[in-house]
Coordinates of C-alpha atoms in Angstrom, one line a residue:
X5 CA 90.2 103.4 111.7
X6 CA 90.5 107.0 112.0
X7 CA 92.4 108.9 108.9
X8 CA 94.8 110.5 111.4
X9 CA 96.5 106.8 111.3
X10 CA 98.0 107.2 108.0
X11 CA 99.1 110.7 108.9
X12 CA 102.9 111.1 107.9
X13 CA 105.2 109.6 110.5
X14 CA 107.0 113.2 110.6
X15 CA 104.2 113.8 113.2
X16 CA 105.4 111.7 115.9
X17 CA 107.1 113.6 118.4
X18 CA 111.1 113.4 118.4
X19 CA 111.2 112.7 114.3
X20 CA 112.1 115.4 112.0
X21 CA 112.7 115.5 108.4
X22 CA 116.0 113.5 108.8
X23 CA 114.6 110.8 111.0
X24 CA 111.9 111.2 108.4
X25 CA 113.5 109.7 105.3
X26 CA 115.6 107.4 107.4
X27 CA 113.0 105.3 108.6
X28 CA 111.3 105.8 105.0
X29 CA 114.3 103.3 104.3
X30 CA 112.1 100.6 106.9
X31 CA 109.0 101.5 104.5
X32 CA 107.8 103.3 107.1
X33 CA 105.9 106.4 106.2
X34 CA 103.1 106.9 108.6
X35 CA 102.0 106.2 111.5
X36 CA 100.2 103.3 111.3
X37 CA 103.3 101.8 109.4
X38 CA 105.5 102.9 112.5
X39 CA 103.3 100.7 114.7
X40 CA 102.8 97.6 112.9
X41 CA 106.8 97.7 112.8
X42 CA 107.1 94.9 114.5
X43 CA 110.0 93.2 116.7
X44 CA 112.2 90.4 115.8
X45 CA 112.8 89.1 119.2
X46 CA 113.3 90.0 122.7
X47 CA 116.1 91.1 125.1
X48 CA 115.2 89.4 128.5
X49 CA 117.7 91.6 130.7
X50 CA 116.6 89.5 133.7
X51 CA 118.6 86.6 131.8
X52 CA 122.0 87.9 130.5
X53 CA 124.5 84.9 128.8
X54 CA 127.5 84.8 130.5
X55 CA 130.2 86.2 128.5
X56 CA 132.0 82.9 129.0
X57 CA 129.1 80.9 127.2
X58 CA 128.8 83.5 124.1
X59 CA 128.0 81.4 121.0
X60 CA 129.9 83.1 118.0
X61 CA 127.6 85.0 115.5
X62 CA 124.7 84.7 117.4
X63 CA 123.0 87.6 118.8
X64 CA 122.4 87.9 122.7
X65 CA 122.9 90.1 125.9
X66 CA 125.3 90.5 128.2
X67 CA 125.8 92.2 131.4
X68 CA 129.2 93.4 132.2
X69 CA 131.2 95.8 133.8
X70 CA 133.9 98.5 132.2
X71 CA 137.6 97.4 132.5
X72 CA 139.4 100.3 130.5
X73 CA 138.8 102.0 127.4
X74 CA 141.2 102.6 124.8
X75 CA 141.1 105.2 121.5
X76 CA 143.4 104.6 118.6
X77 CA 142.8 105.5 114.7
X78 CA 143.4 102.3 112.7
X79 CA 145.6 102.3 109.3
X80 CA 144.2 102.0 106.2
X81 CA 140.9 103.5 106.8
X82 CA 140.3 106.8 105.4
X83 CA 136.4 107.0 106.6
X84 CA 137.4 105.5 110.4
X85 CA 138.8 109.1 112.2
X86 CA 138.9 106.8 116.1
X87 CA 138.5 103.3 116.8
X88 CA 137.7 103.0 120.3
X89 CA 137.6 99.4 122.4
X90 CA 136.1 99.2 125.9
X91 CA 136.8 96.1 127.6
X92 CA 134.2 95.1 129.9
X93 CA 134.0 91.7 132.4
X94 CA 131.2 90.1 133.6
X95 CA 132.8 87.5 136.2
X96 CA 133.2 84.8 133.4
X97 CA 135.3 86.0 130.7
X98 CA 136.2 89.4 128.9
X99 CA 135.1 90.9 126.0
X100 CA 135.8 94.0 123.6
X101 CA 132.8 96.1 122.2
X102 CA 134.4 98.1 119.3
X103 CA 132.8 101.8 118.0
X104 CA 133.6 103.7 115.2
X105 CA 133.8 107.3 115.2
X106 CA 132.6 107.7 118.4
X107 CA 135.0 108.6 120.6
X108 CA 132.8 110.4 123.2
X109 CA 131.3 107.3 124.6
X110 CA 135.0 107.3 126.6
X111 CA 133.1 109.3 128.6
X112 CA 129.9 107.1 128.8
X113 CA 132.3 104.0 129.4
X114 CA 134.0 105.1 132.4
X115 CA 135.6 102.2 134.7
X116 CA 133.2 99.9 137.3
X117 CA 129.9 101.6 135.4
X118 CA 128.1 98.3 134.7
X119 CA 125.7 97.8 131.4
X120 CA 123.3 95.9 129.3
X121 CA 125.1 95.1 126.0
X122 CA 123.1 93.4 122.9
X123 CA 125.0 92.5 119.6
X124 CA 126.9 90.0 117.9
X125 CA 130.0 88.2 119.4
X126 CA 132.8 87.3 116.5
X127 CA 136.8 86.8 117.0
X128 CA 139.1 89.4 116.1
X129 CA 142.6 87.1 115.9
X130 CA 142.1 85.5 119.1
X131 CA 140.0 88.5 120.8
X132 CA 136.2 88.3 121.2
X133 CA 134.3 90.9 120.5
X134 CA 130.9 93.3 119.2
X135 CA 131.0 95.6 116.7
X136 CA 128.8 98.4 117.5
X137 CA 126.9 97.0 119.7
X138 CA 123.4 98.3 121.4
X139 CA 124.1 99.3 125.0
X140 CA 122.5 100.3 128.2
X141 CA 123.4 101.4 131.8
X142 CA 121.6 98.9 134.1
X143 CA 120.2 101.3 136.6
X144 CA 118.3 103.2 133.2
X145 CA 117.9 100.1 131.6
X146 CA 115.9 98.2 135.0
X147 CA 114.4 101.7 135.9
X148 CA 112.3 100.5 132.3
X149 CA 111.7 97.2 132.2
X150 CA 113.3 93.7 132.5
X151 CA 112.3 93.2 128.9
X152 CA 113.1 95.0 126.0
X153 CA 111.4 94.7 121.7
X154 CA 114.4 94.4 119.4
X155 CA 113.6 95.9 115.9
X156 CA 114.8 95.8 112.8
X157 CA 116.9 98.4 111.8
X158 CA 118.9 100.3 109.0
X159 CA 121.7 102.7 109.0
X160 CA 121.3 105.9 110.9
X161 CA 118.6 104.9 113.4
X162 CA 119.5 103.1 117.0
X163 CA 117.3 100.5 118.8
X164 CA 116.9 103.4 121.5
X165 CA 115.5 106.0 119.1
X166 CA 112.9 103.5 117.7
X167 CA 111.6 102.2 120.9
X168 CA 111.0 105.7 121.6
X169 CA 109.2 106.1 118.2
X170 CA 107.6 103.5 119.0
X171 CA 106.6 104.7 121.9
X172 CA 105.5 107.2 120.9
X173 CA 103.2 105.9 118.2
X174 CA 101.3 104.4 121.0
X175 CA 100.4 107.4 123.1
X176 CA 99.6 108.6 119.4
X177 CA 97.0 105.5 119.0
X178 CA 95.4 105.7 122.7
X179 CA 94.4 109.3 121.9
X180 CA 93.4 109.1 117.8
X181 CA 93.4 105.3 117.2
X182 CA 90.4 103.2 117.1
X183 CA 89.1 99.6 116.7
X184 CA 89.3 98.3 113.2
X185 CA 87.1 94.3 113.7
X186 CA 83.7 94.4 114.4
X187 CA 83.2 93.2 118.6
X188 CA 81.4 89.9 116.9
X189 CA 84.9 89.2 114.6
X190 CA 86.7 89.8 118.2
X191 CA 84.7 87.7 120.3
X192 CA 84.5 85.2 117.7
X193 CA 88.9 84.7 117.0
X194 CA 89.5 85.8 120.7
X195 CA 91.5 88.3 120.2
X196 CA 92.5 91.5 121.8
X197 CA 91.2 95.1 120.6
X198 CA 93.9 96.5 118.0
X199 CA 95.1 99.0 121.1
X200 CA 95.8 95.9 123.3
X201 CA 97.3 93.9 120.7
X202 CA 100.1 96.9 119.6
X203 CA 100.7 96.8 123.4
X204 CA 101.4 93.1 124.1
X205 CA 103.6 93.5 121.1
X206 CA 105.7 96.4 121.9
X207 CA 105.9 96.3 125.1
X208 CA 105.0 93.0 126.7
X209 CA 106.2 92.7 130.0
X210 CA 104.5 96.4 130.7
X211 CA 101.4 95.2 129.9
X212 CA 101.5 91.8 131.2
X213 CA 102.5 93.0 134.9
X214 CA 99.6 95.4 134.5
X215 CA 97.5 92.5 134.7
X216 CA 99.2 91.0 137.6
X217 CA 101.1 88.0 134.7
X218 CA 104.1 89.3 134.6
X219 CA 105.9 86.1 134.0
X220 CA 103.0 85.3 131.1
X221 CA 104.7 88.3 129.1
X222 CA 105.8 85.7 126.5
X223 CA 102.0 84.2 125.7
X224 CA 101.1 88.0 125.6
X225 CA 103.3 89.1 123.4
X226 CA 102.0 86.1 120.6
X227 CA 98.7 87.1 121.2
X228 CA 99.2 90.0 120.1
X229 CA 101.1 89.2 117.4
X230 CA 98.3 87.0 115.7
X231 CA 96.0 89.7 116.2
X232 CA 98.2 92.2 114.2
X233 CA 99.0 89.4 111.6
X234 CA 95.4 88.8 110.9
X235 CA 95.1 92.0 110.5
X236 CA 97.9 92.9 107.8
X237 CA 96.6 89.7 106.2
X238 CA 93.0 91.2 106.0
X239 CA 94.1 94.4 104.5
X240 CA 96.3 92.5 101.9
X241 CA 93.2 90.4 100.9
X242 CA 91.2 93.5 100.7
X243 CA 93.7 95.2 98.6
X244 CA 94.3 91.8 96.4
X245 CA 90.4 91.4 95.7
X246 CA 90.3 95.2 95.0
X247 CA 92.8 94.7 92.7
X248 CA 91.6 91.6 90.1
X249 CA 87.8 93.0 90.5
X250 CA 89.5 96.2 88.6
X251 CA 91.0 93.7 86.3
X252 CA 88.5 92.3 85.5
X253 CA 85.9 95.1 84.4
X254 CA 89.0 96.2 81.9
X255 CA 88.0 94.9 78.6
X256 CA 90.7 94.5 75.5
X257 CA 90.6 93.3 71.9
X258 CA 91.6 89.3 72.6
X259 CA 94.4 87.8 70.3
X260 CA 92.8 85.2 67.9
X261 CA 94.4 81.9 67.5
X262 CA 97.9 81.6 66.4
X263 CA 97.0 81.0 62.7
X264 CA 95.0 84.8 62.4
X265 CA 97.8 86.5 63.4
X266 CA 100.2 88.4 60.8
X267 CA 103.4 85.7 61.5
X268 CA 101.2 82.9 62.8
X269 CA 104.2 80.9 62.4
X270 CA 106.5 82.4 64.8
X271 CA 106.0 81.2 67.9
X272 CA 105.5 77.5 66.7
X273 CA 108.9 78.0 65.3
X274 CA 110.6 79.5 68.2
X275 CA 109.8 76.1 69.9
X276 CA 110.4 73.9 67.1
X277 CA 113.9 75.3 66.7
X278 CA 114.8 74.6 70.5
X279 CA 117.7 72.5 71.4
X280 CA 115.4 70.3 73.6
X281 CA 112.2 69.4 73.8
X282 CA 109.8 71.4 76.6
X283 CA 109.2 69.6 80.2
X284 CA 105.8 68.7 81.0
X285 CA 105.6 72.2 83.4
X286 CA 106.8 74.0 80.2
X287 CA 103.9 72.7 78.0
X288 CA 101.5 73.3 80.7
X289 CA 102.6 76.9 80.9
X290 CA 102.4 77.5 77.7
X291 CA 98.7 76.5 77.1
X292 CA 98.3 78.3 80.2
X293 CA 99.1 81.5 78.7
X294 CA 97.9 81.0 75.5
X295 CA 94.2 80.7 76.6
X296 CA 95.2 83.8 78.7
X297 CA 96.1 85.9 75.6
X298 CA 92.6 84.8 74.0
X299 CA 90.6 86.1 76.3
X300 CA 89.1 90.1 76.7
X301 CA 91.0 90.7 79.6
X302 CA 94.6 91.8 80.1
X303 CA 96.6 88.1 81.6
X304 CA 98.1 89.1 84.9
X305 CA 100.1 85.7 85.5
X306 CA 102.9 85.0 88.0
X307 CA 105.7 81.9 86.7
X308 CA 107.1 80.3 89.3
X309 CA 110.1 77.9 89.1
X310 CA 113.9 77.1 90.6
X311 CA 116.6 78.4 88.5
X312 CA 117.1 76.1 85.4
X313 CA 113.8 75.1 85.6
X314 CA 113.0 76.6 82.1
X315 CA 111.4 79.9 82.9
X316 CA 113.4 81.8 80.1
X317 CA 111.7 79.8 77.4
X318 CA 108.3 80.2 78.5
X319 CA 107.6 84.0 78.8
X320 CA 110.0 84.2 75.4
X321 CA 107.2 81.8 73.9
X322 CA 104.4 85.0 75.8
X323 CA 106.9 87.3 74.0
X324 CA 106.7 85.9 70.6
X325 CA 102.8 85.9 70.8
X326 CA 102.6 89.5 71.2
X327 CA 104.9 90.1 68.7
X328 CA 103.4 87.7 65.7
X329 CA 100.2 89.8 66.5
X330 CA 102.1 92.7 65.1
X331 CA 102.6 94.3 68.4
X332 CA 105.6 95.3 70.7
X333 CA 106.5 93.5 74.3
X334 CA 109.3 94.5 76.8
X335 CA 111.4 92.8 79.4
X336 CA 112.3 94.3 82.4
X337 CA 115.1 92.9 84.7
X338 CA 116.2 94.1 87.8
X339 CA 120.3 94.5 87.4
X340 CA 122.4 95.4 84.2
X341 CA 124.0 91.9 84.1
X342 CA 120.6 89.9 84.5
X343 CA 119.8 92.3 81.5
X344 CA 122.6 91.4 79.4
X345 CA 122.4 87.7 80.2
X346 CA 118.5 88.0 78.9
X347 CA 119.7 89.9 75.9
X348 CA 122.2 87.2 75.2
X349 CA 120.5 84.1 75.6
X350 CA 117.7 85.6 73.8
X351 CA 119.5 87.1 70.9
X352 CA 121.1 84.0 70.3
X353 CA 117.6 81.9 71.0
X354 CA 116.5 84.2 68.3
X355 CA 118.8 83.8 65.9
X356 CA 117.1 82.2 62.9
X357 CA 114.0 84.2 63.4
X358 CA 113.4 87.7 62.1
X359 CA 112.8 89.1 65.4
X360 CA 114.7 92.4 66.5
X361 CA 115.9 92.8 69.4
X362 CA 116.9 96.1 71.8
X363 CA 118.9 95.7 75.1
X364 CA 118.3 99.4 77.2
X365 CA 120.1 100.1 80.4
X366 CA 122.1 102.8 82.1
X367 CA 125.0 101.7 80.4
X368 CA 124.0 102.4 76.9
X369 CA 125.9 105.3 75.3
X370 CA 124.1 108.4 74.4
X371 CA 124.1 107.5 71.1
X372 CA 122.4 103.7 71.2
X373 CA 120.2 104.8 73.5
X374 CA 118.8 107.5 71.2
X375 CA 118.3 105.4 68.2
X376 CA 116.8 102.2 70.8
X377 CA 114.7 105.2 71.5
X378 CA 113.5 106.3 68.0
X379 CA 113.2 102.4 67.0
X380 CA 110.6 101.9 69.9
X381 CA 108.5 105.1 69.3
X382 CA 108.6 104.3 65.9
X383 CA 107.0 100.3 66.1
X384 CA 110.8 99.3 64.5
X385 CA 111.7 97.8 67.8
X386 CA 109.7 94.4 68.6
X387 CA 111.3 93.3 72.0
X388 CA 112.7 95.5 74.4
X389 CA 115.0 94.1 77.1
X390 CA 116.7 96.6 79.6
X391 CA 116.6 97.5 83.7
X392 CA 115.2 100.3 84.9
X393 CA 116.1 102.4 82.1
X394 CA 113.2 101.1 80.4
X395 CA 110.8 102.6 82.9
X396 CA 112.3 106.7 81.6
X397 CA 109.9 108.9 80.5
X398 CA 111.3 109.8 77.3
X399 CA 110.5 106.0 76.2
X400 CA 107.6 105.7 74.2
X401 CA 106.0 102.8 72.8
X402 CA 103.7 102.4 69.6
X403 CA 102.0 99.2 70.6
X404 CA 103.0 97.5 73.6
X405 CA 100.7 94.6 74.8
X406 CA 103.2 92.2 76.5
X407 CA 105.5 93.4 79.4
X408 CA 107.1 90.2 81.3
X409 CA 109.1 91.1 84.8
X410 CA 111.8 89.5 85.7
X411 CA 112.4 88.4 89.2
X412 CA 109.3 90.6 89.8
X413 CA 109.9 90.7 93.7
X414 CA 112.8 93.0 93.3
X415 CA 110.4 95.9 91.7
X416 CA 108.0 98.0 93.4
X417 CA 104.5 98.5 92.3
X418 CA 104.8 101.9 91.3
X419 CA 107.9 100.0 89.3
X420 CA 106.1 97.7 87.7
X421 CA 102.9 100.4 87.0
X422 CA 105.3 102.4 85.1
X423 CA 105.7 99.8 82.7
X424 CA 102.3 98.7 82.2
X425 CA 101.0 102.3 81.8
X426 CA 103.6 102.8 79.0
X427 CA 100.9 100.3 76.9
X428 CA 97.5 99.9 76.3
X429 CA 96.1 97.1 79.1
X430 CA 99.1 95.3 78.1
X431 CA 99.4 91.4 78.9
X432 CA 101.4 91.2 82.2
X433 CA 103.2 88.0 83.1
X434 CA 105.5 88.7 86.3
X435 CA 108.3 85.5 86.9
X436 CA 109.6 84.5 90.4
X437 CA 112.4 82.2 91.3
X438 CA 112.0 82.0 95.1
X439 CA 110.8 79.0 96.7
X440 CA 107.2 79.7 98.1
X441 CA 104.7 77.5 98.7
X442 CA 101.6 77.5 96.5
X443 CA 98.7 78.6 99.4
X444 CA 101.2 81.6 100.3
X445 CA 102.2 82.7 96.6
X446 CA 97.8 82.7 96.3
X447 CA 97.4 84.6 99.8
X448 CA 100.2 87.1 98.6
X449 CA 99.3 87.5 94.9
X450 CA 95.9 86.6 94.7
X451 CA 95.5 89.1 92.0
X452 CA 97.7 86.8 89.8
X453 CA 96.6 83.6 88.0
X454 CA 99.7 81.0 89.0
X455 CA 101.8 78.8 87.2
X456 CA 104.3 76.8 88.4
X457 CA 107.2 75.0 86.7
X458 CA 107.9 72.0 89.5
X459 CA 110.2 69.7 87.1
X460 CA 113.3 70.2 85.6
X461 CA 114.6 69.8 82.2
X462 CA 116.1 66.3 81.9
X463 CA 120.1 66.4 83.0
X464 CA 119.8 69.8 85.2
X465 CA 120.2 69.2 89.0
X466 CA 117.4 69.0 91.1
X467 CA 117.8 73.2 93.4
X468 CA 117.6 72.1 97.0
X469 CA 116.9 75.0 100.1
X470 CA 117.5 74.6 103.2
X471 CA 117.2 76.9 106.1
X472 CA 118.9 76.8 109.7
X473 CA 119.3 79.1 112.7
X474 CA 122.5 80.6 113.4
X475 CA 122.9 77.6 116.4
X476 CA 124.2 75.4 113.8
X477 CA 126.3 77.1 111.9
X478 CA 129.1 74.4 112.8
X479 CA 127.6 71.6 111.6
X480 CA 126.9 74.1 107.9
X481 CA 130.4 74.9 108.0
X482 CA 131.5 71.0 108.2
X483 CA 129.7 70.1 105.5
X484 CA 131.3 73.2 103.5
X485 CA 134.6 71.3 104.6
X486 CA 133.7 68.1 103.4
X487 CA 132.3 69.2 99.7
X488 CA 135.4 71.6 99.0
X489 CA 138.0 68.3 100.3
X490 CA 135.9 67.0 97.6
X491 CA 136.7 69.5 94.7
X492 CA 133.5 71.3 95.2
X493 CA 132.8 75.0 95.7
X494 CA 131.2 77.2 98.2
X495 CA 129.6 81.0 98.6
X496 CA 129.2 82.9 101.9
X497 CA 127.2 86.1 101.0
X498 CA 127.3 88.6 104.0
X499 CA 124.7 91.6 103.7
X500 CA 127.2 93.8 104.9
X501 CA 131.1 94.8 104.1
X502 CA 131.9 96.4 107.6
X503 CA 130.1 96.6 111.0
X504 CA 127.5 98.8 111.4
X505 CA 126.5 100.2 114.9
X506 CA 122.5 100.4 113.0
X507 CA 122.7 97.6 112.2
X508 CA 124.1 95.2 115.2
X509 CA 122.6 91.9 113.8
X510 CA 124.1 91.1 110.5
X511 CA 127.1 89.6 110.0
X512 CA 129.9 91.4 108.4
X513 CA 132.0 90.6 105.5
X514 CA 135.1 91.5 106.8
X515 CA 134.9 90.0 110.6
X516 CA 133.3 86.9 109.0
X517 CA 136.6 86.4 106.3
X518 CA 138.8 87.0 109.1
X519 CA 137.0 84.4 111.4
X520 CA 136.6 82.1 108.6
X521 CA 140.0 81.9 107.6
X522 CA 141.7 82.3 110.9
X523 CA 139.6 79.8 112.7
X524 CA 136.8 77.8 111.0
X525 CA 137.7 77.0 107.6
X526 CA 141.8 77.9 107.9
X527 CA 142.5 75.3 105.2
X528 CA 140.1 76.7 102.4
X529 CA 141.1 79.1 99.6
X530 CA 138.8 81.9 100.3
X531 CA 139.0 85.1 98.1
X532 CA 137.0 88.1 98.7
X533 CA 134.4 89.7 96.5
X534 CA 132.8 93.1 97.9
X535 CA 130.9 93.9 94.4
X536 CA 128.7 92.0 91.9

């Protein structure tokens, strides 16, 4: 692969140093990023729903024409200047499309001019409609093709200005790009050259009727896909062997056994004065971590469980280690209030033991944080527990050798290399509480040794996940009926508070409250939260 590749994406005709830092937002920062941004799904034009046949909440196309327009600017919301509605019909039924702040597309919208539309139906009151939805006129949209890449997205950036990124990127590749598998690897999985494979991706149908298949754009398009996939999932092996062989060539002073240490007592005695005796999972872990911590290399160790499955105790036991060696260990959380609920439970965990303490976040007064500070730099502080604050320059530690990350996902590496280089080779244990099976969590951390906590504590509830499509949605939101007619409770967590025209896809707060108390659950109590 030629270096050009991982030039910046700035270099891509039509993106400037706005676009720039917009799409930095997707994690897209060069070219090569750009093209393996791949779609979600795809808009088959040549198969619009009928407007009549619209399933709520679930994304699709329609192809209507423009019945009037209309520009008002609503009460009540300071950062909405015009709130214009075009009615369009299709023959079926009639729907609203809704933009905000836009009020030049009444010129785009004019009467009879027929379009494409993509985006998410909802009721207003008894209205259907899209918020900001993607749009097209159909002569453009056929002039292209029949079959358009839907991408993900993020505020400021349109489906129509990343296909043409994205097209872009791939007169960018024909010129500088080359093949990355040897012919032999190629020959051998059956797959396309890299060029091919961006191609079926991005633009299937294109490439498909180039070969005289256009109705096989569908098979095309997954080709390609498991090329590119076998390729990110090379590079990530590369990177994860990379990492442990450096690893493992870093050599450190090993703790002895408990009983050498200066408090040999302490951990013993943070487990003895427990509430409750340790799961099986728990004891595992432990030894686990322990024959880690006696070996000449730094433990990099991932701890997997469910909420409630005990994962508090066991890298506080990890803690404790470090810190009957004589040594210093920090906890890093991701939000203030996970950090205060650490500090807390810890604190009070703690409590008969002659272990201090520090919480550090961006709430601590000038004051506190100056003398947490002081305490740290000067070996006072033992155990360190704060967000991102902890990760400032202007903390210094004497003797860290145990850093444990919370929820670990939520931190970037540079995040979590902060941390670490703030010690000597310090003892790393990360923590995870999202379901993932065990061959994926080795695939995607292979530079971690795994533990996983798969039983509960006697008395806690068994966590169960489930995952459906949006096409049954009806039957979730029956079962949500029956459990609160029972005195039980549910959450609906939207990623977004308003509409978003960037962001067509996801569901907003706002149009989701008022469809679920006008309509689907009209009976239910259901306050709304917009911060947490």
């Amino acid at each position: 692969m030629t270096s050009s590749l991982f030039s910046p994406v700035s270099q891509v005709p039509g993106v400037g140093p706005r676009r720039a830092e917009v799409l930095e937002r997707l994690g897209i920062t060069s070219i090569w990023r750009l093209l393996f941004h791949l779609p979600t799904r795809y808009e088959d034009l040549g198969h619009p729903t009928p407007i009549a046949e619209l399933r709520l909440g679930e994304p699709t196309t329609v192809r209507a024409k423009v019945v009037k327009t209309l520009e008002r600017r609503p009460r009540g919301r300071s950062h909405v200047r015009s709130l214009l509605t075009v009615r369009v019909w299709d023959g079926t039924a009639e729907l609203h499309l809704v933009f905000f702040n836009q009020k030049y597309l009444k010129e785009v919208f004019l009467p009879e001019r027929e379009f494409y539309v993509y985006g998410r139906p909802e009721l207003s009151g008894r209205v259907l409609q899209m918020a900001s939805p993607d749009y097209e006129p159909v002569v453009a949209a056929l002039e292209h093709s029949p079959v358009r890449a839907v991408y993900p997205l993020t505020e400021g950036i349109s489906q129509r200005a990343m296909r043409a990124f994205i097209a872009s990127g791939l007169d960018y590749f024909n010129r500088w790009g080359e093949e990355t598998l040897p012919e032999a690897v190629l020959a051998q999985l059956k797959f396309p050259p890299l060029g091919k494979a961006l191609a079926m991706v991005h633009t299937p149908y294109a490439f498909a009727k180039a070969q005289g298949r256009a109705d096989d754009w569908r098979r095309y398009a997954e080709l390609g896909r498991k090329r590119l996939a076998f390729e990110e999932l090379l590079y990530l092996q590369l990177q994860v062997q990379r990492r442990r062989r450096r690893l493992t060539e870093v050599c450190i002073e090993p703790y002895g056994p408990e009983a050498d240490a200066p408090m040999p007592w302490l951990p013993g005695a943070f487990i003895q004065g427990l509430p409750f005796a340790l799961t099986k999972a728990q004891e595992r872990a432990v030894v686990e971590i322990a024959a880690d911590l006696r070996r000449p290399v730094p433990m990099h160790r991932l701890l997997v469980g469910d909420v409630g499955s005990g994962k508090t105790v066991v890298f506080l036991y990890a803690l404790l280690y470090a810190i009957a060696h004589n040594d210093q260990a920090a906890l890093l959380a991701p939000t203030e209030v996970l950090a205060e609920q650490h500090y807390q439970t810890i604190t009070k965990l703690l409590s008969h033991l002659p272990v201090s303490v520090s919480l550090l976040t961006g709430s601590t007064g000038r004051l506190e944080r100056q003398g947490t500070l002081w305490d740290v730099g000067a070996g006072q502080a033992q155990l360190t527990v704060g967000t991102h604050a902890v990760l400032e320059d202007d903390l210094e530690f004497r003797r860290l050798r145990m850093v444990v990350i919370d929820e670990q996902h939520k931190f970037g590496v540079r995040q979590r290399a902060r941390l670490v280089e703030k010690g000597r080779h310090p003892h790393l244990l990360v923590t995870s509480a999202t379901p993932i099976p065990r061959t994926l969590a080795l695939t995607l951390y292979g530079d971690l040794d795994l533990t996983v906590l798969d039983e509960m504590p006697p008395g806690r509830t068994a966590v169960e996940t489930h995952w459906v499509d949006e096409s049954h949605l009806r039957e979730v939101y029956a079962d949500i009926r029956r459990r609160v007619a029972a005195g039980q409770r549910a959450f609906i967590v939207c990623p977004l508070i308003e509409a978003s025209e960037a962001l067509p896809d996801l569901s907003p707060l706002l149009s989701v409250y008022e469809d679920l108390s006008n309509r689907v659950l009209p009976t239910c109590r259901s306050p709304v939260c917009t911060e947490a």
